[in-house]
PDB file of C-alpha atoms in Angstrom:
ATOM      1  CA  MET N   1       0.003  -0.005   0.076  1.00  0.00           C
ATOM      2  CA  TRP N   2       1.080   3.520  -0.662  1.00  0.00           C
ATOM      3  CA  LYS N   3       0.128   6.202   1.829  1.00  0.00           C
ATOM      4  CA  LEU N   4      -0.276   9.863   1.760  1.00  0.00           C
ATOM      5  CA  LYS N   5       1.535   9.972   5.018  1.00  0.00           C
ATOM      6  CA  ASN N   6       3.665  12.637   6.402  1.00  0.00           C
ATOM      7  CA  LEU N   7       3.379  14.474   3.161  1.00  0.00           C
ATOM      8  CA  PHE N   8       1.287  17.220   4.554  1.00  0.00           C
ATOM      9  CA  GLY N   9       2.429  20.031   6.804  1.00  0.00           C
ATOM     10  CA  ASN N  10      -0.375  20.071   9.078  1.00  0.00           C
ATOM     11  CA  GLY N  11       0.483  16.773  10.522  1.00  0.00           C
ATOM     12  CA  LYS N  12      -2.614  14.879   9.608  1.00  0.00           C
ATOM     13  CA  LYS N  13      -2.292  11.359   8.135  1.00  0.00           C
ATOM     14  CA  GLY N  14      -3.350  11.347   4.602  1.00  0.00           C
ATOM     15  CA  LYS N  15      -5.834   8.907   2.888  1.00  0.00           C
ATOM     16  CA  GLU N  16      -4.532   5.419   2.285  1.00  0.00           C
ATOM     17  CA  PHE N  17      -4.878   4.050  -1.313  1.00  0.00           C
ATOM     18  CA  SER N  18      -3.471   1.078  -3.168  1.00  0.00           C
ATOM     19  CA  LYS N  19      -1.223   0.988  -6.216  1.00  0.00           C
ATOM     20  CA  ASN N  20      -3.899  -1.184  -7.820  1.00  0.00           C
ATOM     21  CA  GLY N  21      -6.120   1.920  -8.090  1.00  0.00           C
ATOM     22  CA  LYS N  22      -8.376   1.350  -5.069  1.00  0.00           C
ATOM     23  CA  GLY N  23      -9.619   4.396  -3.302  1.00  0.00           C
ATOM     24  CA  ASP N  24     -11.030   7.664  -4.601  1.00  0.00           C
ATOM     25  CA  ALA N  25      -9.700   7.718  -8.189  1.00  0.00           C
ATOM     26  CA  ALA N  26     -10.997  11.212  -8.651  1.00  0.00           C
ATOM     27  CA  ASP N  27      -8.788  12.471  -5.690  1.00  0.00           C
ATOM     28  CA  PRO N  28      -5.986  14.693  -7.241  1.00  0.00           C
ATOM     29  CA  ALA N  29      -3.479  13.230  -4.808  1.00  0.00           C
ATOM     30  CA  VAL N  30      -4.383   9.764  -5.771  1.00  0.00           C
ATOM     31  CA  GLN N  31      -4.074  10.725  -9.474  1.00  0.00           C
ATOM     32  CA  PHE N  32      -0.700  12.339  -8.809  1.00  0.00           C
ATOM     33  CA  PHE N  33       0.855   9.216  -7.278  1.00  0.00           C
ATOM     34  CA  GLU N  34      -0.578   6.926  -9.921  1.00  0.00           C
ATOM     35  CA  GLU N  35       1.491   8.830 -12.491  1.00  0.00           C
ATOM     36  CA  TYR N  36       4.888   7.779 -10.979  1.00  0.00           C
ATOM     37  CA  GLU N  37       6.710   4.453 -10.948  1.00  0.00           C
ATOM     38  CA  GLU N  38       6.907   2.506  -7.673  1.00  0.00           C
ATOM     39  CA  LYS N  39      10.714   2.166  -8.068  1.00  0.00           C
ATOM     40  CA  GLU N  40      12.759   4.557  -5.998  1.00  0.00           C
ATOM     41  CA  GLN N  41      16.210   5.898  -7.035  1.00  0.00           C
ATOM     42  CA  GLU N  42      18.720   8.408  -6.032  1.00  0.00           C
ATOM     43  CA  LEU N  43      19.211  11.430  -8.092  1.00  0.00           C
ATOM     44  CA  THR N  44      21.846  14.216  -7.814  1.00  0.00           C
ATOM     45  CA  VAL N  45      20.520  17.528  -9.336  1.00  0.00           C
ATOM     46  CA  LEU N  46      21.523  21.111  -9.890  1.00  0.00           C
ATOM     47  CA  ILE N  47      18.488  23.212  -8.900  1.00  0.00           C
ATOM     48  CA  LYS N  48      17.464  26.263 -10.861  1.00  0.00           C
ATOM     49  CA  GLU N  49      15.403  28.892  -9.033  1.00  0.00           C
ATOM     50  CA  PHE N  50      13.361  27.760  -6.143  1.00  0.00           C
ATOM     51  CA  THR N  51       9.954  29.524  -5.812  1.00  0.00           C
ATOM     52  CA  ARG N  52       7.032  28.544  -3.614  1.00  0.00           C
ATOM     53  CA  GLY N  53       4.724  27.867  -6.385  1.00  0.00           C
ATOM     54  CA  GLY N  54       2.967  25.018  -8.057  1.00  0.00           C
ATOM     55  CA  ALA N  55      -0.296  23.682  -9.519  1.00  0.00           C
ATOM     56  CA  VAL N  56      -3.408  23.759  -7.370  1.00  0.00           C
ATOM     57  CA  ARG N  57      -5.993  21.010  -7.763  1.00  0.00           C
ATOM     58  CA  GLY N  58      -8.817  20.441  -5.270  1.00  0.00           C
ATOM     59  CA  ASP N  59      -7.408  20.630  -1.651  1.00  0.00           C
ATOM     60  CA  TYR N  60      -3.838  20.142  -2.820  1.00  0.00           C
ATOM     61  CA  LEU N  61      -0.816  22.091  -3.998  1.00  0.00           C
ATOM     62  CA  PHE N  62       1.695  20.461  -6.113  1.00  0.00           C
ATOM     63  CA  PRO N  63       4.989  22.354  -5.945  1.00  0.00           C
ATOM     64  CA  ALA N  64       7.249  22.026  -8.983  1.00  0.00           C
ATOM     65  CA  VAL N  65      10.997  23.038  -8.818  1.00  0.00           C
ATOM     66  CA  PRO N  66      13.035  23.092 -11.970  1.00  0.00           C
ATOM     67  CA  PHE N  67      16.482  21.677 -12.182  1.00  0.00           C
ATOM     68  CA  LEU N  68      19.196  22.394 -14.781  1.00  0.00           C
ATOM     69  CA  ALA N  69      21.270  19.172 -14.861  1.00  0.00           C
ATOM     70  CA  TYR N  70      21.697  15.857 -13.049  1.00  0.00           C
ATOM     71  CA  ILE N  71      24.265  13.094 -12.732  1.00  0.00           C
ATOM     72  CA  ASP N  72      23.436   9.901 -14.649  1.00  0.00           C
ATOM     73  CA  LYS N  73      23.870   7.055 -12.034  1.00  0.00           C
ATOM     74  CA  GLU N  74      24.996   4.425 -14.471  1.00  0.00           C
ATOM     75  CA  SER N  75      27.612   6.534 -16.442  1.00  0.00           C
ATOM     76  CA  GLY N  76      28.488   8.850 -13.579  1.00  0.00           C
ATOM     77  CA  LYS N  77      28.428  11.738 -16.117  1.00  0.00           C
ATOM     78  CA  ALA N  78      26.584  14.921 -15.843  1.00  0.00           C
ATOM     79  CA  VAL N  79      23.559  15.357 -18.105  1.00  0.00           C
ATOM     80  CA  HIS N  80      22.789  18.918 -19.075  1.00  0.00           C
ATOM     81  CA  GLU N  81      19.068  18.479 -19.382  1.00  0.00           C
ATOM     82  CA  LYS N  82      16.283  20.495 -17.648  1.00  0.00           C
ATOM     83  CA  GLY N  83      13.802  18.612 -15.395  1.00  0.00           C
ATOM     84  CA  ILE N  84      11.280  19.045 -12.664  1.00  0.00           C
ATOM     85  CA  LEU N  85      11.113  17.943  -9.037  1.00  0.00           C
ATOM     86  CA  CYS N  86       7.582  17.764  -7.561  1.00  0.00           C
ATOM     87  CA  TRP N  87       5.595  16.709  -4.579  1.00  0.00           C
ATOM     88  CA  VAL N  88       2.162  17.285  -2.963  1.00  0.00           C
ATOM     89  CA  ILE N  89       0.925  19.152   0.118  1.00  0.00           C
ATOM     90  CA  HIS N  90      -2.355  20.460   1.520  1.00  0.00           C
ATOM     91  CA  ARG N  91      -3.308  23.916   0.269  1.00  0.00           C
ATOM     92  CA  SER N  92      -3.826  24.901   3.935  1.00  0.00           C
ATOM     93  CA  SER N  93      -0.469  23.715   5.060  1.00  0.00           C
ATOM     94  CA  ASP N  94       2.206  26.144   6.091  1.00  0.00           C
ATOM     95  CA  ASP N  95       4.938  23.456   5.818  1.00  0.00           C
ATOM     96  CA  TYR N  96       6.370  23.290   2.302  1.00  0.00           C
ATOM     97  CA  ILE N  97       8.241  20.085   3.238  1.00  0.00           C
ATOM     98  CA  HIS N  98      11.118  20.317   0.725  1.00  0.00           C
ATOM     99  CA  LYS N  99      13.120  23.534   0.641  1.00  0.00           C
ATOM    100  CA  PHE N 100      15.890  24.195  -1.878  1.00  0.00           C
ATOM    101  CA  LYS N 101      18.342  26.960  -2.461  1.00  0.00           C
ATOM    102  CA  ASN N 102      18.749  28.572  -5.957  1.00  0.00           C
ATOM    103  CA  TYR N 103      21.504  26.747  -7.870  1.00  0.00           C
ATOM    104  CA  GLY N 104      22.082  24.410  -5.000  1.00  0.00           C
ATOM    105  CA  ILE N 105      23.259  20.823  -5.559  1.00  0.00           C
ATOM    106  CA  TYR N 106      21.143  18.115  -3.829  1.00  0.00           C
ATOM    107  CA  LYS N 107      20.989  14.345  -3.655  1.00  0.00           C
ATOM    108  CA  VAL N 108      17.321  13.236  -3.525  1.00  0.00           C
ATOM    109  CA  LEU N 109      15.322  10.038  -3.401  1.00  0.00           C
ATOM    110  CA  VAL N 110      12.750  10.119  -6.219  1.00  0.00           C
ATOM    111  CA  ARG N 111      10.230   8.207  -8.266  1.00  0.00           C
ATOM    112  CA  LYS N 112      10.200   8.852 -11.984  1.00  0.00           C
ATOM    113  CA  MET N 113       7.126   9.768 -13.925  1.00  0.00           C
ATOM    114  CA  LYS N 114       5.769   6.764 -15.890  1.00  0.00           C
ATOM    115  CA  PRO N 115       6.489   6.732 -19.638  1.00  0.00           C
ATOM    116  CA  GLY N 116       3.637   8.044 -21.818  1.00  0.00           C
ATOM    117  CA  ILE N 117       2.472  10.828 -19.520  1.00  0.00           C
ATOM    118  CA  LEU N 118       1.809  14.078 -21.515  1.00  0.00           C
ATOM    119  CA  ASN N 119       2.184  17.523 -20.427  1.00  0.00           C
ATOM    120  CA  PRO N 120      -0.579  20.143 -20.810  1.00  0.00           C
ATOM    121  CA  ILE N 121       0.399  20.951 -24.469  1.00  0.00           C
ATOM    122  CA  GLY N 122       0.372  17.212 -25.338  1.00  0.00           C
ATOM    123  CA  GLN N 123       4.064  16.416 -25.404  1.00  0.00           C
ATOM    124  CA  PRO N 124       5.693  13.568 -23.579  1.00  0.00           C
ATOM    125  CA  VAL N 125       7.029  14.564 -20.105  1.00  0.00           C
ATOM    126  CA  LYS N 126      10.842  14.054 -19.632  1.00  0.00           C
ATOM    127  CA  ASN N 127      12.854  14.132 -16.518  1.00  0.00           C
ATOM    128  CA  TRP N 128       9.981  14.615 -14.162  1.00  0.00           C
ATOM    129  CA  TYR N 129      10.318  13.132 -10.614  1.00  0.00           C
ATOM    130  CA  TYR N 130       8.279  12.938  -7.408  1.00  0.00           C
ATOM    131  CA  VAL N 131      10.644  13.811  -4.401  1.00  0.00           C
ATOM    132  CA  VAL N 132      10.353  11.084  -1.695  1.00  0.00           C
ATOM    133  CA  LYS N 133      13.049  12.550   0.384  1.00  0.00           C
ATOM    134  CA  VAL N 134      16.052  14.971   0.301  1.00  0.00           C
ATOM    135  CA  LEU N 135      19.046  12.769   1.092  1.00  0.00           C
ATOM    136  CA  LYS N 136      21.850  15.278   1.128  1.00  0.00           C
ATOM    137  CA  ARG N 137      22.129  19.012   0.825  1.00  0.00           C
ATOM    138  CA  GLU N 138      25.173  21.151  -0.478  1.00  0.00           C
ATOM    139  CA  VAL N 139      26.549  18.172  -2.321  1.00  0.00           C
ATOM    140  CA  LYS N 140      30.058  18.638  -3.782  1.00  0.00           C
ATOM    141  CA  GLU N 141      29.776  17.544  -7.349  1.00  0.00           C
ATOM    142  CA  PRO N 142      32.503  18.971  -9.637  1.00  0.00           C
ATOM    143  CA  GLN N 143      30.592  18.313 -12.883  1.00  0.00           C
ATOM    144  CA  LEU N 144      27.518  20.032 -11.666  1.00  0.00           C
ATOM    145  CA  GLU N 145      29.549  22.910 -10.212  1.00  0.00           C
ATOM    146  CA  ARG N 146      31.143  23.548 -13.543  1.00  0.00           C
ATOM    147  CA  ILE N 147      27.634  23.664 -15.090  1.00  0.00           C
ATOM    148  CA  ARG N 148      26.531  26.060 -12.492  1.00  0.00           C
ATOM    149  CA  THR N 149      29.521  28.341 -12.874  1.00  0.00           C
ATOM    150  CA  GLU N 150      29.042  28.525 -16.670  1.00  0.00           C
ATOM    151  CA  TYR N 151      25.302  28.996 -16.254  1.00  0.00           C
ATOM    152  CA  LEU N 152      25.772  31.964 -13.821  1.00  0.00           C
ATOM    153  CA  LYS N 153      28.345  33.770 -15.891  1.00  0.00           C
ATOM    154  CA  PRO N 154      27.214  37.314 -16.958  1.00  0.00           C
ATOM    155  CA  VAL N 155      25.960  37.125 -20.496  1.00  0.00           C
ATOM    156  CA  SER N 156      25.192  40.183 -22.775  1.00  0.00           C
ATOM    157  CA  ILE N 157      24.579  41.038 -26.348  1.00  0.00           C
ATOM    158  CA  LYS N 158      26.575  43.923 -27.562  1.00  0.00           C
ATOM    159  CA  ASP N 159      24.974  45.522 -30.599  1.00  0.00           C
ATOM    160  CA  SER N 160      25.084  48.785 -32.532  1.00  0.00           C
ATOM    161  CA  LEU N 161      21.768  49.636 -30.649  1.00  0.00           C
ATOM    162  CA  GLY N 162      23.224  48.988 -27.223  1.00  0.00           C
ATOM    163  CA  GLU N 163      24.147  46.387 -24.710  1.00  0.00           C
ATOM    164  CA  PHE N 164      21.486  43.810 -23.523  1.00  0.00           C
ATOM    165  CA  LYS N 165      22.198  41.828 -20.409  1.00  0.00           C
ATOM    166  CA  LEU N 166      20.710  38.332 -19.943  1.00  0.00           C
ATOM    167  CA  ASP N 167      18.293  38.003 -16.941  1.00  0.00           C
ATOM    168  CA  ARG N 168      18.149  34.149 -16.652  1.00  0.00           C
ATOM    169  CA  LYS N 169      15.173  34.308 -14.231  1.00  0.00           C
ATOM    170  CA  TYR N 170      13.030  35.557 -16.965  1.00  0.00           C
ATOM    171  CA  ASN N 171      14.917  34.209 -19.879  1.00  0.00           C
ATOM    172  CA  GLN N 172      15.276  37.556 -21.548  1.00  0.00           C
ATOM    173  CA  PHE N 173      17.985  40.123 -22.380  1.00  0.00           C
ATOM    174  CA  GLU N 174      17.242  43.633 -21.084  1.00  0.00           C
ATOM    175  CA  GLY N 175      18.690  46.956 -22.063  1.00  0.00           C
ATOM    176  CA  GLN N 176      17.772  50.431 -23.372  1.00  0.00           C
ATOM    177  CA  ILE N 177      17.749  52.038 -26.791  1.00  0.00           C
ATOM    178  CA  ASP N 178      17.536  55.621 -27.950  1.00  0.00           C
ATOM    179  CA  TRP N 179      14.101  56.064 -29.310  1.00  0.00           C
ATOM    180  CA  MET N 180      13.832  59.535 -31.033  1.00  0.00           C
ATOM    181  CA  GLY N 181      15.925  61.117 -28.252  1.00  0.00           C
ATOM    182  CA  SER N 182      14.427  59.221 -25.329  1.00  0.00           C
ATOM    183  CA  MET N 183      16.076  56.226 -23.567  1.00  0.00           C
ATOM    184  CA  GLU N 184      13.458  53.384 -23.591  1.00  0.00           C
ATOM    185  CA  ASN N 185      13.509  49.894 -22.027  1.00  0.00           C
ATOM    186  CA  VAL N 186      13.770  46.814 -24.347  1.00  0.00           C
ATOM    187  CA  SER N 187      13.467  43.159 -23.490  1.00  0.00           C
ATOM    188  CA  LEU N 188      14.466  40.389 -25.922  1.00  0.00           C
ATOM    189  CA  GLU N 189      13.347  36.856 -25.207  1.00  0.00           C
ATOM    190  CA  LYS N 190      16.235  34.384 -25.182  1.00  0.00           C
ATOM    191  CA  ASP N 191      16.431  31.858 -27.929  1.00  0.00           C
ATOM    192  CA  LYS N 192      15.467  28.290 -26.726  1.00  0.00           C
ATOM    193  CA  ASP N 193      18.818  26.525 -26.546  1.00  0.00           C
ATOM    194  CA  GLU N 194      21.476  29.292 -26.924  1.00  0.00           C
ATOM    195  CA  ASP N 195      22.248  32.528 -25.082  1.00  0.00           C
ATOM    196  CA  THR N 196      21.116  34.594 -28.062  1.00  0.00           C
ATOM    197  CA  ALA N 197      18.060  36.409 -29.181  1.00  0.00           C
ATOM    198  CA  ASN N 198      18.538  36.507 -32.974  1.00  0.00           C
ATOM    199  CA  LEU N 199      14.930  36.986 -34.244  1.00  0.00           C
ATOM    200  CA  ALA N 200      14.129  39.280 -31.396  1.00  0.00           C
ATOM    201  CA  LEU N 201      17.081  41.359 -32.183  1.00  0.00           C
ATOM    202  CA  LYS N 202      16.204  41.364 -35.908  1.00  0.00           C
ATOM    203  CA  THR N 203      12.819  42.808 -35.087  1.00  0.00           C
ATOM    204  CA  LEU N 204      14.341  45.501 -32.957  1.00  0.00           C
ATOM    205  CA  HIS N 205      16.506  46.627 -35.940  1.00  0.00           C
ATOM    206  CA  MET N 206      13.475  46.630 -38.056  1.00  0.00           C
ATOM    207  CA  LEU N 207      11.721  49.016 -35.682  1.00  0.00           C
ATOM    208  CA  THR N 208      14.713  51.262 -35.199  1.00  0.00           C
ATOM    209  CA  SER N 209      15.494  51.360 -39.028  1.00  0.00           C
ATOM    210  CA  ASP N 210      12.997  54.164 -39.451  1.00  0.00           C
ATOM    211  CA  PRO N 211      11.820  55.148 -35.914  1.00  0.00           C
ATOM    212  CA  VAL N 212       9.983  58.238 -37.264  1.00  0.00           C
ATOM    213  CA  LYS N 213       7.762  56.080 -39.493  1.00  0.00           C
ATOM    214  CA  TRP N 214       7.273  53.398 -36.761  1.00  0.00           C
ATOM    215  CA  ASP N 215       6.572  55.984 -34.098  1.00  0.00           C
ATOM    216  CA  ARG N 216       3.805  57.509 -36.183  1.00  0.00           C
ATOM    217  CA  LYS N 217       2.495  53.981 -37.244  1.00  0.00           C
ATOM    218  CA  LEU N 218       2.210  52.636 -33.707  1.00  0.00           C
ATOM    219  CA  ARG N 219       0.664  55.812 -32.285  1.00  0.00           C
ATOM    220  CA  GLU N 220      -1.913  56.062 -35.062  1.00  0.00           C
ATOM    221  CA  TYR N 221      -2.806  52.407 -34.837  1.00  0.00           C
ATOM    222  CA  ALA N 222      -3.489  52.706 -30.961  1.00  0.00           C
ATOM    223  CA  ALA N 223      -5.345  55.897 -31.441  1.00  0.00           C
ATOM    224  CA  GLY N 224      -7.466  54.363 -34.218  1.00  0.00           C
ATOM    225  CA  GLU N 225      -8.445  51.402 -32.043  1.00  0.00           C
ATOM    226  CA  LEU N 226      -8.684  52.986 -28.607  1.00  0.00           C
ATOM    227  CA  THR N 227      -9.826  56.587 -28.728  1.00  0.00           C
ATOM    228  CA  GLU N 228     -13.483  55.647 -28.547  1.00  0.00           C
ATOM    229  CA  LEU N 229     -12.742  53.501 -25.515  1.00  0.00           C
ATOM    230  CA  ALA N 230     -10.768  56.315 -23.943  1.00  0.00           C
ATOM    231  CA  ASN N 231     -13.729  58.539 -24.154  1.00  0.00           C
ATOM    232  CA  ASP N 232     -16.015  55.870 -22.601  1.00  0.00           C
ATOM    233  CA  TRP N 233     -13.507  55.894 -19.619  1.00  0.00           C
ATOM    234  CA  ARG N 234     -13.972  59.580 -19.018  1.00  0.00           C
ATOM    235  CA  GLU N 235     -15.060  60.048 -15.370  1.00  0.00           C
ATOM    236  CA  GLU N 236     -17.219  63.140 -16.022  1.00  0.00           C
ATOM    237  CA  GLU N 237     -19.248  64.163 -19.003  1.00  0.00           C
ATOM    238  CA  GLU N 238     -17.907  67.713 -18.724  1.00  0.00           C
ATOM    239  CA  THR N 239     -14.365  66.394 -19.589  1.00  0.00           C
ATOM    240  CA  PRO N 240     -13.444  67.338 -23.234  1.00  0.00           C
ATOM    241  CA  VAL N 241     -13.832  64.587 -25.715  1.00  0.00           C
ATOM    242  CA  ILE N 242     -10.434  63.129 -26.675  1.00  0.00           C
ATOM    243  CA  LYS N 243      -9.606  63.276 -30.305  1.00  0.00           C
ATOM    244  CA  LYS N 244      -7.464  60.570 -32.157  1.00  0.00           C
ATOM    245  CA  GLU N 245      -4.790  63.166 -32.810  1.00  0.00           C
ATOM    246  CA  GLU N 246      -4.632  64.054 -29.167  1.00  0.00           C
ATOM    247  CA  PHE N 247      -4.684  60.396 -28.082  1.00  0.00           C
ATOM    248  CA  ALA N 248      -1.628  59.749 -30.283  1.00  0.00           C
ATOM    249  CA  GLU N 249       0.290  62.589 -28.759  1.00  0.00           C
ATOM    250  CA  ARG N 250      -0.464  61.781 -25.156  1.00  0.00           C
ATOM    251  CA  ILE N 251       0.780  58.112 -25.034  1.00  0.00           C
ATOM    252  CA  GLY N 252       4.408  59.100 -24.829  1.00  0.00           C
ATOM    253  CA  SER N 253       7.346  56.869 -26.029  1.00  0.00           C
ATOM    254  CA  PRO N 254       7.170  53.074 -26.123  1.00  0.00           C
ATOM    255  CA  SER N 255       9.075  50.356 -24.342  1.00  0.00           C
ATOM    256  CA  PHE N 256       9.423  47.160 -26.485  1.00  0.00           C
ATOM    257  CA  SER N 257       9.144  43.539 -25.492  1.00  0.00           C
ATOM    258  CA  ILE N 258      10.038  40.995 -28.266  1.00  0.00           C
ATOM    259  CA  ASP N 259       9.617  37.368 -28.095  1.00  0.00           C
ATOM    260  CA  LYS N 260      12.029  34.687 -29.601  1.00  0.00           C
ATOM    261  CA  GLU N 261       9.876  34.428 -32.687  1.00  0.00           C
ATOM    262  CA  GLY N 262      10.361  38.167 -33.406  1.00  0.00           C
ATOM    263  CA  ASP N 263       6.709  39.157 -32.529  1.00  0.00           C
ATOM    264  CA  PHE N 264       6.640  42.349 -30.374  1.00  0.00           C
ATOM    265  CA  GLU N 265       4.669  44.453 -28.001  1.00  0.00           C
ATOM    266  CA  ALA N 266       5.045  48.122 -27.911  1.00  0.00           C
ATOM    267  CA  VAL N 267       4.060  49.459 -24.427  1.00  0.00           C
ATOM    268  CA  TYR N 268       2.818  52.944 -23.759  1.00  0.00           C
ATOM    269  CA  ASN N 269       2.012  55.079 -20.678  1.00  0.00           C
ATOM    270  CA  ASP N 270      -1.750  55.899 -20.872  1.00  0.00           C
ATOM    271  CA  ASP N 271      -1.478  59.440 -19.474  1.00  0.00           C
ATOM    272  CA  ASP N 272      -4.384  58.579 -17.200  1.00  0.00           C
ATOM    273  CA  MET N 273      -6.814  58.030 -20.078  1.00  0.00           C
ATOM    274  CA  PHE N 274      -7.413  54.443 -18.688  1.00  0.00           C
ATOM    275  CA  ALA N 275      -6.715  55.036 -15.017  1.00  0.00           C
ATOM    276  CA  GLY N 276      -3.147  54.190 -15.038  1.00  0.00           C
ATOM    277  CA  HIS N 277      -3.213  51.010 -17.225  1.00  0.00           C
ATOM    278  CA  TRP N 278      -0.619  50.324 -19.915  1.00  0.00           C
ATOM    279  CA  ILE N 279      -1.509  50.653 -23.598  1.00  0.00           C
ATOM    280  CA  VAL N 280      -0.103  47.777 -25.673  1.00  0.00           C
ATOM    281  CA  VAL N 281       0.283  47.553 -29.484  1.00  0.00           C
ATOM    282  CA  TYR N 282       0.946  44.032 -30.751  1.00  0.00           C
ATOM    283  CA  GLY N 283       2.985  43.402 -33.873  1.00  0.00           C
ATOM    284  CA  THR N 284       4.603  40.520 -35.839  1.00  0.00           C
ATOM    285  CA  ALA N 285       8.135  39.837 -36.977  1.00  0.00           C
ATOM    286  CA  ASP N 286       7.251  40.920 -40.527  1.00  0.00           C
ATOM    287  CA  GLY N 287       6.001  44.332 -39.344  1.00  0.00           C
ATOM    288  CA  MET N 288       2.170  43.695 -39.242  1.00  0.00           C
ATOM    289  CA  LEU N 289       0.220  45.289 -36.460  1.00  0.00           C
ATOM    290  CA  THR N 290      -2.382  42.928 -35.208  1.00  0.00           C
ATOM    291  CA  ASP N 291      -3.977  44.277 -32.058  1.00  0.00           C
ATOM    292  CA  THR N 292      -4.009  46.709 -29.278  1.00  0.00           C
ATOM    293  CA  GLY N 293      -5.441  46.851 -25.752  1.00  0.00           C
ATOM    294  CA  ILE N 294      -4.874  47.947 -22.208  1.00  0.00           C
ATOM    295  CA  GLU N 295      -3.145  45.909 -19.540  1.00  0.00           C
ATOM    296  CA  GLY N 296      -1.988  46.080 -16.043  1.00  0.00           C
TER     297      GLY N 296
END
């Protein structure tokens, strides 16, 4: 018999259920454990960032902590592949059970997720483990230490537009550009497997190749789509009606956020036309403007 015992921070003994599927099959915790193999194994991992988050289902929270690499027990060699460590606690518990430090190296006792389980977008799950127990903290493992050192090295893109520094927590390069005499923030999403942002940077060069044209295009698009809405947001009827030309002038200079496919968002201050929300214009890598709205 498997037991949901000592897994919950409030000290209560959990439900007992069998590996043959007896018990409440609809219980999220039962479903969780049924997805993992019975065999336990030791795993030495290099943790990425540790945050107290996870999926919520029913009365349970399922923490999920990413790792950057692990030691293959058979070969003894480091495998530089990402994965997930997870477990289950009651939503009401103030005991998170397992605590990890950012970029720490740990030896854990785990059960591997069964083959054939798919993630929410329908792809097979890889390197996903349930944590039975933390066996050792602050493990000395030279191979993983080298990976950690390389991973934490400062990385930046130096370009004619400026320097963009990699923020690994958000997987994006951040910097500023001169946009018609004003220094504005730019974020470029990191490419999937390299410390680059090639398509994002290409889009930024497209936008800055003719800033006067793009500045007018973005402002006019936002004004054309949102001026009527801005007038609906007026708090008092006596407030003068906003015209499109006025709207376009009031929204200031944009900051840019560009994803790894080259699609972008131009983000503007609303000048209190929408009670402090941001105005966002959405565009594609080939220069098409597709939508606009308010956020935040």
